[in-house]
Tab-separated table of N, CA and C in Angstrom:
chain	number	residue	atom	x	y	z
B	1265	PRO	N	0.828	-1.205	0.000
B	1265	PRO	CA	0.000	0.000	0.000
B	1265	PRO	C	0.864	1.258	0.000
B	1266	ARG	N	0.370	2.259	-0.679
B	1266	ARG	CA	1.098	3.523	-0.757
B	1266	ARG	C	0.301	4.597	-0.035
B	1267	VAL	N	0.984	5.377	0.780
B	1267	VAL	CA	0.348	6.521	1.440
B	1267	VAL	C	1.105	7.776	1.058
B	1268	SER	N	0.368	8.876	0.967
B	1268	SER	CA	1.018	10.149	0.727
B	1268	SER	C	0.680	11.071	1.882
B	1269	VAL	N	1.657	11.895	2.246
B	1269	VAL	CA	1.464	12.884	3.303
B	1269	VAL	C	1.657	14.243	2.652
B	1270	ASP	N	0.550	15.014	2.553
B	1270	ASP	CA	0.596	16.382	2.032
B	1270	ASP	C	0.728	17.308	3.229
B	1271	VAL	N	1.524	18.347	3.096
B	1271	VAL	CA	1.606	19.358	4.151
B	1271	VAL	C	1.296	20.703	3.510
B	1272	SER	N	0.260	21.352	4.024
B	1272	SER	CA	-0.123	22.662	3.514
B	1272	SER	C	-0.199	23.649	4.670
B	1273	ALA	N	-0.003	24.919	4.357
B	1273	ALA	CA	-0.025	25.975	5.373
B	1273	ALA	C	-0.409	27.273	4.682
B	1274	PRO	N	-0.782	28.293	5.473
B	1274	PRO	CA	-1.115	29.588	4.878
B	1274	PRO	C	0.083	30.276	4.218
B	1275	THR	N	1.283	29.791	4.484
B	1275	THR	CA	2.498	30.328	3.888
B	1275	THR	C	3.288	29.175	3.286
B	1276	ARG	N	4.294	29.480	2.476
B	1276	ARG	CA	5.077	28.441	1.807
B	1276	ARG	C	5.875	27.614	2.811
B	1277	VAL	N	5.751	26.293	2.720
B	1277	VAL	CA	6.552	25.401	3.555
B	1277	VAL	C	7.294	24.416	2.663
B	1278	ASP	N	8.469	24.038	3.115
B	1278	ASP	CA	9.246	22.995	2.456
B	1278	ASP	C	9.026	21.709	3.231
B	1279	VAL	N	8.715	20.645	2.508
B	1279	VAL	CA	8.427	19.360	3.141
B	1279	VAL	C	9.553	18.393	2.792
B	1280	SER	N	9.949	17.605	3.771
B	1280	SER	CA	10.979	16.601	3.519
B	1280	SER	C	10.639	15.337	4.288
B	1281	GLY	N	11.341	14.270	3.954
B	1281	GLY	CA	11.155	12.994	4.630
B	1281	GLY	C	12.506	12.422	4.999
B	1282	LEU	N	12.557	11.766	6.144
B	1282	LEU	CA	13.789	11.125	6.598
B	1282	LEU	C	13.483	9.656	6.866
B	1283	LEU	N	14.263	8.767	6.240
B	1283	LEU	CA	14.115	7.334	6.454
B	1283	LEU	C	15.033	6.954	7.605
B	1284	LEU	N	14.462	6.414	8.675
B	1284	LEU	CA	15.234	6.144	9.884
B	1284	LEU	C	15.331	4.648	10.164
B	1285	GLY	N	16.521	4.238	10.554
B	1285	GLY	CA	16.759	2.845	10.926
B	1285	GLY	C	16.401	2.599	12.381
B	1286	PRO	N	16.717	1.402	12.887
B	1286	PRO	CA	16.379	1.038	14.268
B	1286	PRO	C	17.005	1.961	15.315
B	1287	ASP	N	18.131	2.619	14.957
B	1287	ASP	CA	18.804	3.515	15.902
B	1287	ASP	C	18.216	4.924	15.888
B	1288	GLY	N	17.160	5.139	15.072
B	1288	GLY	CA	16.537	6.460	15.006
B	1288	GLY	C	17.313	7.456	14.156
B	1289	LYS	N	18.262	6.966	13.365
B	1289	LYS	CA	19.090	7.829	12.514
B	1289	LYS	C	18.952	7.388	11.061
B	1290	VAL	N	19.273	8.303	10.132
B	1290	VAL	CA	19.338	7.923	8.728
B	1290	VAL	C	20.497	6.951	8.541
B	1291	ARG	N	20.377	6.085	7.546
B	1291	ARG	CA	21.471	5.148	7.255
B	1291	ARG	C	22.601	5.876	6.553
B	1292	SER	N	22.246	6.894	5.755
B	1292	SER	CA	23.221	7.757	5.074
B	1292	SER	C	22.464	9.026	4.676
B	1293	ASP	N	23.187	10.012	4.159
B	1293	ASP	CA	22.532	11.245	3.722
B	1293	ASP	C	21.548	10.996	2.585
B	1294	ALA	N	21.659	9.849	1.893
B	1294	ALA	CA	20.730	9.505	0.814
B	1294	ALA	C	19.319	9.229	1.353
B	1295	ASP	N	19.176	9.055	2.676
B	1295	ASP	CA	17.869	8.806	3.295
B	1295	ASP	C	17.143	10.097	3.656
B	1296	PHE	N	17.626	11.233	3.183
B	1296	PHE	CA	16.998	12.538	3.398
B	1296	PHE	C	16.359	12.939	2.072
B	1297	VAL	N	15.022	12.924	2.021
B	1297	VAL	CA	14.278	13.169	0.786
B	1297	VAL	C	13.690	14.571	0.838
B	1298	PHE	N	14.009	15.394	-0.179
B	1298	PHE	CA	13.495	16.758	-0.238
B	1298	PHE	C	13.532	17.205	-1.691
B	1299	TYR	N	13.218	18.462	-1.968
B	1299	TYR	CA	13.085	18.910	-3.357
B	1299	TYR	C	14.347	18.730	-4.192
B	1300	ASN	N	15.534	18.829	-3.601
B	1300	ASN	CA	16.775	18.644	-4.362
B	1300	ASN	C	17.216	17.187	-4.436
B	1301	GLN	N	16.621	16.322	-3.619
B	1301	GLN	CA	16.929	14.887	-3.616
B	1301	GLN	C	15.597	14.170	-3.440
B	1302	PRO	N	14.804	14.082	-4.536
B	1302	PRO	CA	13.403	13.696	-4.406
B	1302	PRO	C	13.099	12.212	-4.232
B	1303	ASN	N	14.102	11.350	-4.280
B	1303	ASN	CA	13.818	9.924	-4.178
B	1303	ASN	C	14.770	9.204	-3.244
B	1304	ALA	N	14.216	8.234	-2.533
B	1304	ALA	CA	14.980	7.259	-1.756
B	1304	ALA	C	14.185	5.964	-1.887
B	1305	PRO	N	14.759	4.828	-1.531
B	1305	PRO	CA	14.017	3.576	-1.698
B	1305	PRO	C	12.655	3.620	-0.991
B	1306	GLY	N	11.580	3.513	-1.773
B	1306	GLY	CA	10.233	3.482	-1.217
B	1306	GLY	C	9.638	4.831	-0.863
B	1307	VAL	N	10.404	5.923	-1.029
B	1307	VAL	CA	9.924	7.247	-0.613
B	1307	VAL	C	10.215	8.258	-1.727
B	1308	ARG	N	9.194	9.119	-2.005
B	1308	ARG	CA	9.345	10.098	-3.082
B	1308	ARG	C	8.773	11.437	-2.636
B	1309	HIS	N	9.457	12.508	-3.018
B	1309	HIS	CA	8.987	13.874	-2.755
B	1309	HIS	C	8.355	14.397	-4.027
B	1310	GLY	N	7.235	15.097	-3.894
B	1310	GLY	CA	6.602	15.721	-5.045
B	1310	GLY	C	5.845	16.940	-4.585
B	1311	SER	N	5.383	17.735	-5.520
B	1311	SER	CA	4.578	18.887	-5.144
B	1311	SER	C	3.520	19.100	-6.192
B	1312	GLY	N	2.473	19.753	-5.757
B	1312	GLY	CA	1.362	20.025	-6.666
B	1312	GLY	C	0.150	20.411	-5.856
B	1313	GLY	N	-0.720	21.179	-6.445
B	1313	GLY	CA	-1.940	21.561	-5.742
B	1313	GLY	C	-1.681	22.406	-4.514
B	1314	GLY	N	-0.560	23.120	-4.470
B	1314	GLY	CA	-0.289	23.997	-3.333
B	1314	GLY	C	0.305	23.309	-2.126
B	1315	ALA	N	0.588	22.003	-2.227
B	1315	ALA	CA	1.163	21.292	-1.078
B	1315	ALA	C	2.312	20.418	-1.551
B	1316	ASP	N	3.368	20.351	-0.743
B	1316	ASP	CA	4.431	19.391	-0.983
B	1316	ASP	C	3.965	18.056	-0.400
B	1317	THR	N	4.411	16.964	-1.019
B	1317	THR	CA	3.955	15.636	-0.623
B	1317	THR	C	5.133	14.688	-0.486
B	1318	ILE	N	5.085	13.867	0.537
B	1318	ILE	CA	5.993	12.735	0.668
B	1318	ILE	C	5.127	11.492	0.466
B	1319	THR	N	5.478	10.676	-0.533
B	1319	THR	CA	4.730	9.445	-0.799
B	1319	THR	C	5.591	8.260	-0.376
B	1320	VAL	N	4.979	7.358	0.386
B	1320	VAL	CA	5.669	6.183	0.898
B	1320	VAL	C	5.018	4.940	0.303
B	1321	ASP	N	5.815	4.147	-0.403
B	1321	ASP	CA	5.355	2.854	-0.898
B	1321	ASP	C	5.875	1.824	0.100
B	1322	THR	N	5.006	1.436	1.033
B	1322	THR	CA	5.451	0.593	2.149
B	1322	THR	C	5.990	-0.757	1.679
B	1323	SER	N	5.599	-1.205	0.486
B	1323	SER	CA	6.071	-2.507	0.003
B	1323	SER	C	7.517	-2.455	-0.490
B	1324	THR	N	8.041	-1.252	-0.751
B	1324	THR	CA	9.413	-1.159	-1.264
B	1324	THR	C	10.369	-0.438	-0.318
B	1325	VAL	N	9.898	-0.061	0.874
B	1325	VAL	CA	10.798	0.549	1.861
B	1325	VAL	C	11.740	-0.550	2.358
B	1326	PRO	N	13.050	-0.296	2.374
B	1326	PRO	CA	13.997	-1.316	2.838
B	1326	PRO	C	13.650	-1.822	4.242
B	1327	SER	N	13.922	-3.101	4.475
B	1327	SER	CA	13.530	-3.729	5.746
B	1327	SER	C	14.254	-3.129	6.947
B	1328	ASP	N	15.405	-2.463	6.735
B	1328	ASP	CA	16.115	-1.858	7.867
B	1328	ASP	C	15.678	-0.414	8.128
B	1329	VAL	N	14.608	0.032	7.474
B	1329	VAL	CA	14.026	1.344	7.757
B	1329	VAL	C	12.765	1.102	8.598
B	1330	GLU	N	12.748	1.700	9.809
B	1330	GLU	CA	11.604	1.503	10.706
B	1330	GLU	C	10.610	2.654	10.683
B	1331	ARG	N	11.088	3.879	10.345
B	1331	ARG	CA	10.204	5.044	10.367
B	1331	ARG	C	10.555	5.981	9.223
B	1332	ILE	N	9.534	6.645	8.714
B	1332	ILE	CA	9.735	7.751	7.788
B	1332	ILE	C	9.121	8.965	8.467
B	1333	VAL	N	9.961	9.931	8.782
B	1333	VAL	CA	9.524	11.141	9.461
B	1333	VAL	C	9.273	12.203	8.395
B	1334	VAL	N	8.080	12.816	8.424
B	1334	VAL	CA	7.735	13.863	7.468
B	1334	VAL	C	7.808	15.205	8.187
B	1335	THR	N	8.623	16.105	7.643
B	1335	THR	CA	8.872	17.392	8.295
B	1335	THR	C	8.376	18.547	7.426
B	1336	ALA	N	8.177	19.681	8.071
B	1336	ALA	CA	7.853	20.919	7.360
B	1336	ALA	C	8.745	22.011	7.922
B	1337	SER	N	9.271	22.849	7.034
B	1337	SER	CA	10.070	23.983	7.486
B	1337	SER	C	9.692	25.201	6.661
B	1338	LEU	N	9.907	26.360	7.255
B	1338	LEU	CA	9.599	27.616	6.574
B	1338	LEU	C	10.825	28.057	5.799
B	1339	ASP	N	10.619	28.516	4.565
B	1339	ASP	CA	11.798	28.923	3.805
B	1339	ASP	C	12.056	30.425	3.854
B	1340	ALA	N	11.189	31.172	4.542
B	1340	ALA	CA	11.436	32.608	4.695
B	1340	ALA	C	12.338	32.821	5.910
B	1341	PRO	N	13.479	33.523	5.755
B	1341	PRO	CA	14.386	33.734	6.879
B	1341	PRO	C	13.679	34.432	8.042
B	1342	GLY	N	13.866	33.890	9.243
B	1342	GLY	CA	13.301	34.503	10.444
B	1342	GLY	C	11.826	34.208	10.681
B	1343	ALA	N	11.164	33.523	9.746
B	1343	ALA	CA	9.739	33.229	9.917
B	1343	ALA	C	9.556	32.089	10.913
B	1344	THR	N	8.462	32.153	11.676
B	1344	THR	CA	8.117	31.067	12.594
B	1344	THR	C	6.724	30.555	12.243
B	1345	PHE	N	6.367	29.421	12.841
B	1345	PHE	CA	5.067	28.825	12.593
B	1345	PHE	C	3.949	29.449	13.433
B	1346	ALA	N	4.252	30.463	14.240
B	1346	ALA	CA	3.211	31.105	15.061
B	1346	ALA	C	2.119	31.652	14.144
B	1347	GLY	N	0.913	31.151	14.316
B	1347	GLY	CA	-0.217	31.631	13.532
B	1347	GLY	C	-0.318	31.070	12.129
B	1348	VAL	N	0.635	30.267	11.708
B	1348	VAL	CA	0.575	29.654	10.375
B	1348	VAL	C	0.772	28.141	10.481
B	1349	GLU	N	0.069	27.543	11.439
B	1349	GLU	CA	0.215	26.118	11.685
B	1349	GLU	C	-0.108	25.315	10.427
B	1350	PRO	N	0.777	24.400	10.048
B	1350	PRO	CA	0.542	23.594	8.858
B	1350	PRO	C	-0.401	22.422	9.166
B	1351	THR	N	-1.023	21.902	8.125
B	1351	THR	CA	-1.871	20.719	8.261
B	1351	THR	C	-1.246	19.583	7.473
B	1352	GLY	N	-1.056	18.462	8.135
B	1352	GLY	CA	-0.584	17.251	7.472
B	1352	GLY	C	-1.788	16.389	7.152
B	1353	THR	N	-1.930	15.994	5.897
B	1353	THR	CA	-3.038	15.145	5.484
B	1353	THR	C	-2.468	13.849	4.921
B	1354	VAL	N	-2.877	12.737	5.520
B	1354	VAL	CA	-2.423	11.424	5.080
B	1354	VAL	C	-3.511	10.840	4.185
B	1355	ARG	N	-3.101	10.432	2.982
B	1355	ARG	CA	-4.057	9.884	2.009
B	1355	ARG	C	-3.601	8.519	1.513
B	1356	ASP	N	-4.563	7.747	1.038
B	1356	ASP	CA	-4.259	6.561	0.263
B	1356	ASP	C	-3.723	7.111	-1.065
B	1357	ALA	N	-2.476	6.803	-1.416
B	1357	ALA	CA	-1.843	7.411	-2.586
B	1357	ALA	C	-2.512	6.986	-3.889
B	1358	ASP	N	-3.191	5.861	-3.883
B	1358	ASP	CA	-3.815	5.384	-5.111
B	1358	ASP	C	-5.210	5.970	-5.317
B	1359	SER	N	-6.027	5.996	-4.261
B	1359	SER	CA	-7.404	6.494	-4.411
B	1359	SER	C	-7.542	7.970	-4.061
B	1360	GLY	N	-6.579	8.509	-3.289
B	1360	GLY	CA	-6.679	9.894	-2.839
B	1360	GLY	C	-7.541	10.057	-1.605
B	1361	ALA	N	-8.107	8.964	-1.097
B	1361	ALA	CA	-8.974	9.036	0.086
B	1361	ALA	C	-8.179	9.501	1.303
B	1362	VAL	N	-8.767	10.439	2.066
B	1362	VAL	CA	-8.108	10.941	3.271
B	1362	VAL	C	-8.211	9.890	4.375
B	1363	LEU	N	-7.053	9.529	4.938
B	1363	LEU	CA	-7.005	8.553	6.027
B	1363	LEU	C	-6.926	9.259	7.381
B	1364	ALA	N	-6.248	10.393	7.418
B	1364	ALA	CA	-6.094	11.147	8.662
B	1364	ALA	C	-5.626	12.551	8.320
B	1365	SER	N	-5.885	13.473	9.240
B	1365	SER	CA	-5.440	14.850	9.072
B	1365	SER	C	-5.032	15.380	10.436
B	1366	PHE	N	-4.008	16.220	10.467
B	1366	PHE	CA	-3.481	16.703	11.745
B	1366	PHE	C	-2.931	18.113	11.586
B	1367	THR	N	-3.343	19.004	12.471
B	1367	THR	CA	-2.798	20.354	12.535
B	1367	THR	C	-2.272	20.565	13.953
B	1368	PRO	N	-0.946	20.737	14.123
B	1368	PRO	CA	-0.414	20.970	15.470
B	1368	PRO	C	-0.990	22.272	16.030
B	1369	PRO	N	-1.385	22.272	17.296
B	1369	PRO	CA	-1.977	23.478	17.881
B	1369	PRO	C	-0.929	24.488	18.352
B	1370	ARG	N	-1.283	25.764	18.315
B	1370	ARG	CA	-0.566	26.854	18.980
B	1370	ARG	C	0.952	26.763	18.927
B	1371	LEU	N	1.497	26.853	17.749
B	1371	LEU	CA	2.952	26.867	17.633
B	1371	LEU	C	3.454	28.281	17.898
B	1372	GLY	N	4.736	28.419	18.200
B	1372	GLY	CA	5.300	29.729	18.502
B	1372	GLY	C	6.595	29.970	17.760
B	1373	PRO	N	7.749	29.808	18.451
B	1373	PRO	CA	9.035	30.150	17.846
B	1373	PRO	C	9.569	29.098	16.874
B	1374	GLU	N	8.823	28.011	16.663
B	1374	GLU	CA	9.326	26.933	15.813
B	1374	GLU	C	9.483	27.390	14.361
B	1375	THR	N	10.596	26.968	13.744
B	1375	THR	CA	10.846	27.267	12.337
B	1375	THR	C	10.785	25.996	11.497
B	1376	ALA	N	10.692	24.851	12.160
B	1376	ALA	CA	10.570	23.565	11.488
B	1376	ALA	C	9.886	22.608	12.455
B	1377	LEU	N	9.219	21.600	11.907
B	1377	LEU	CA	8.608	20.636	12.795
B	1377	LEU	C	8.421	19.297	12.119
B	1378	ILE	N	8.356	18.280	12.962
B	1378	ILE	CA	7.993	16.946	12.504
B	1378	ILE	C	6.474	16.913	12.520
B	1379	VAL	N	5.866	16.708	11.362
B	1379	VAL	CA	4.407	16.741	11.265
B	1379	VAL	C	3.834	15.371	11.613
B	1380	VAL	N	4.225	14.356	10.861
B	1380	VAL	CA	3.759	12.990	11.119
B	1380	VAL	C	4.901	12.025	10.864
B	1381	GLU	N	4.713	10.796	11.326
B	1381	GLU	CA	5.652	9.751	10.953
B	1381	GLU	C	4.873	8.514	10.541
B	1382	VAL	N	5.434	7.830	9.545
B	1382	VAL	CA	4.902	6.561	9.071
B	1382	VAL	C	5.879	5.534	9.627
B	1383	TYR	N	5.376	4.562	10.385
B	1383	TYR	CA	6.300	3.650	11.060
B	1383	TYR	C	5.804	2.209	11.003
B	1384	ARG	N	6.767	1.312	11.183
B	1384	ARG	CA	6.519	-0.127	11.131
B	1384	ARG	C	6.369	-0.632	12.569
B	1385	ARG	N	5.266	-1.358	12.830
B	1385	ARG	CA	5.070	-1.944	14.161
B	1385	ARG	C	4.391	-3.290	13.987
B	1386	GLY	N	5.025	-4.340	14.492
B	1386	GLY	CA	4.437	-5.678	14.428
B	1386	GLY	C	4.120	-6.122	13.010
B	1387	GLY	N	4.991	-5.771	12.055
B	1387	GLY	CA	4.794	-6.198	10.681
B	1387	GLY	C	3.812	-5.352	9.887
B	1388	ALA	N	3.190	-4.360	10.528
B	1388	ALA	CA	2.232	-3.491	9.836
B	1388	ALA	C	2.742	-2.056	9.856
B	1389	TRP	N	2.308	-1.263	8.883
B	1389	TRP	CA	2.672	0.152	8.825
B	1389	TRP	C	1.570	0.976	9.466
B	1390	LYS	N	1.950	1.952	10.251
B	1390	LYS	CA	1.008	2.831	10.939
B	1390	LYS	C	1.441	4.280	10.737
B	1391	VAL	N	0.545	5.207	11.086
B	1391	VAL	CA	0.835	6.636	10.980
B	1391	VAL	C	0.568	7.269	12.340
B	1392	ARG	N	1.463	8.168	12.741
B	1392	ARG	CA	1.312	8.849	14.024
B	1392	ARG	C	1.465	10.351	13.805
B	1393	ALA	N	0.551	11.129	14.394
B	1393	ALA	CA	0.681	12.590	14.406
B	1393	ALA	C	1.741	12.944	15.440
B	1394	VAL	N	2.668	13.851	15.081
B	1394	VAL	CA	3.754	14.186	16.012
B	1394	VAL	C	3.676	15.657	16.425
B	1395	GLY	N	3.910	16.580	15.512
B	1395	GLY	CA	3.828	18.003	15.836
B	1395	GLY	C	4.948	18.537	16.699
B	1396	GLN	N	6.105	17.875	16.703
B	1396	GLN	CA	7.249	18.342	17.506
B	1396	GLN	C	7.987	19.443	16.756
B	1397	GLY	N	8.126	20.600	17.400
B	1397	GLY	CA	8.753	21.738	16.756
B	1397	GLY	C	10.220	21.884	17.083
B	1398	TYR	N	10.923	22.582	16.196
B	1398	TYR	CA	12.340	22.893	16.360
B	1398	TYR	C	12.521	24.381	16.100
B	1399	ALA	N	13.262	25.060	16.954
B	1399	ALA	CA	13.519	26.485	16.760
B	1399	ALA	C	14.725	26.722	15.852
B	1400	ASP	N	15.501	25.648	15.557
B	1400	ASP	CA	16.705	25.815	14.735
B	1400	ASP	C	16.518	25.273	13.321
B	1401	GLY	N	15.281	25.260	12.844
B	1401	GLY	CA	14.988	24.954	11.447
B	1401	GLY	C	15.225	23.516	11.047
B	1402	LEU	N	15.165	23.310	9.738
B	1402	LEU	CA	15.332	21.979	9.188
B	1402	LEU	C	16.705	21.416	9.517
B	1403	ALA	N	17.719	22.264	9.588
B	1403	ALA	CA	19.063	21.788	9.931
B	1403	ALA	C	19.058	21.127	11.308
B	1404	GLY	N	18.272	21.664	12.238
B	1404	GLY	CA	18.176	21.072	13.572
B	1404	GLY	C	17.559	19.683	13.538
B	1405	ILE	N	16.497	19.529	12.748
B	1405	ILE	CA	15.860	18.213	12.614
B	1405	ILE	C	16.827	17.248	11.936
B	1406	ALA	N	17.389	17.679	10.818
B	1406	ALA	CA	18.259	16.793	10.038
B	1406	ALA	C	19.450	16.307	10.865
B	1407	THR	N	20.094	17.209	11.593
B	1407	THR	CA	21.256	16.785	12.376
B	1407	THR	C	20.832	15.877	13.537
B	1408	ASP	N	19.646	16.110	14.123
B	1408	ASP	CA	19.146	15.212	15.174
B	1408	ASP	C	19.026	13.781	14.668
B	1409	PHE	N	18.702	13.630	13.387
B	1409	PHE	CA	18.509	12.303	12.818
B	1409	PHE	C	19.716	11.798	12.043
B	1410	GLY	N	20.868	12.471	12.176
B	1410	GLY	CA	22.113	11.949	11.636
B	1410	GLY	C	22.494	12.399	10.244
B	1411	VAL	N	21.803	13.393	9.683
B	1411	VAL	CA	22.169	13.899	8.360
B	1411	VAL	C	23.334	14.876	8.523
B	1412	SER	N	24.321	14.766	7.637
B	1412	SER	CA	25.451	15.702	7.664
B	1412	SER	C	25.040	16.975	6.939
B	1413	ILE	N	25.062	18.086	7.651
B	1413	ILE	CA	24.728	19.380	7.062
B	1413	ILE	C	26.040	20.084	6.768
B	1414	GLU	N	26.201	20.510	5.514
B	1414	GLU	CA	27.429	21.219	5.154
B	1414	GLU	C	27.366	22.634	5.700
B	1415	GLU	N	28.339	22.960	6.516
B	1415	GLU	CA	28.429	24.312	7.067
B	1415	GLU	C	29.128	25.195	6.047
B	1416	PRO	N	28.788	26.489	6.012
B	1416	PRO	CA	29.529	27.372	5.110
B	1416	PRO	C	31.003	27.396	5.511
B	1417	GLU	N	31.863	27.426	4.524
B	1417	GLU	CA	33.291	27.408	4.829
B	1417	GLU	C	33.722	28.736	5.421
B	1418	THR	N	34.597	28.636	6.401
B	1418	THR	CA	35.137	29.852	7.019
B	1418	THR	C	36.642	29.865	6.776
B	1419	ALA	N	37.180	31.037	6.809
B	1419	ALA	CA	38.629	31.160	6.588
B	1419	ALA	C	39.359	30.478	7.745
B	1420	PRO	N	40.420	29.752	7.439
B	1420	PRO	CA	41.168	29.109	8.538
B	1420	PRO	C	41.830	30.170	9.419
B	1421	VAL	N	41.898	29.848	10.677
B	1421	VAL	CA	42.536	30.769	11.616
B	1421	VAL	C	44.026	30.465	11.615
B	1422	ALA	N	44.836	31.486	11.436
B	1422	ALA	CA	46.285	31.303	11.415
B	1422	ALA	C	46.782	30.985	12.823
B	1423	ALA	N	47.671	30.032	12.904
B	1423	ALA	CA	48.267	29.709	14.206
B	1423	ALA	C	49.197	30.842	14.612
B	1424	PRO	N	49.253	31.142	15.905
B	1424	PRO	CA	50.166	32.223	16.317
B	1424	PRO	C	51.630	31.832	16.014
B	1425	ALA	N	52.398	32.813	15.628
B	1425	ALA	CA	53.822	32.548	15.332
B	1425	ALA	C	54.533	32.189	16.622
B	1426	PRO	N	55.456	31.228	16.542
B	1426	PRO	CA	56.198	30.874	17.777
B	1426	PRO	C	57.048	32.074	18.226
B	1427	PRO	N	57.266	32.226	19.531
B	1427	PRO	CA	58.052	33.386	20.026
B	1427	PRO	C	59.498	33.344	19.562
C-alpha cells in the first residue's frame, strides 16, 4: 500500500522525509528526501496543488528502515510557525482518500517541525501525528537524525607565530 502525506499551510513550507533505521538515525545522507533529492528507496517527494507531498510505498521501503519522518520547514528567513500552523493530510496514494489529518496546535518560535511519521510496528505500517517543533529549522531536525549538514566554509585561523 502507498500513502502520501501532504503538508499545507497559509504560507510556503518545504516538506521533507527522513528514512530512519532502528537507531533512530538515517542510514546515510541519501535517506533525506526533499526537493533537491526527491527519491529514496520506497519514498518520493513531489509537489502540486499547493502542497508538498511525501509518498511512501510501504512494500518497497527497505527492511532496515523503521520510520519515515515527514517534516515541514519555513523557507522565509526569520519566519516562525506562530499563527501559520501547517496541516498534514495522510491519504491513500492510489485512491486519494483521506485517512487522517493533523494540525499541530498553537505553535510559537518553531521554524521547522515533525508533522507525522509513518512507522513499522508488528509487521504493519502505521501513521502517528507528532507536531514536535524545532527552533533551529530543518538543519536542527536533520542533524538530530544523523544527516550531515554542510556548514559554510570559514577562513582558517592562522596559528600564532612561535616566540
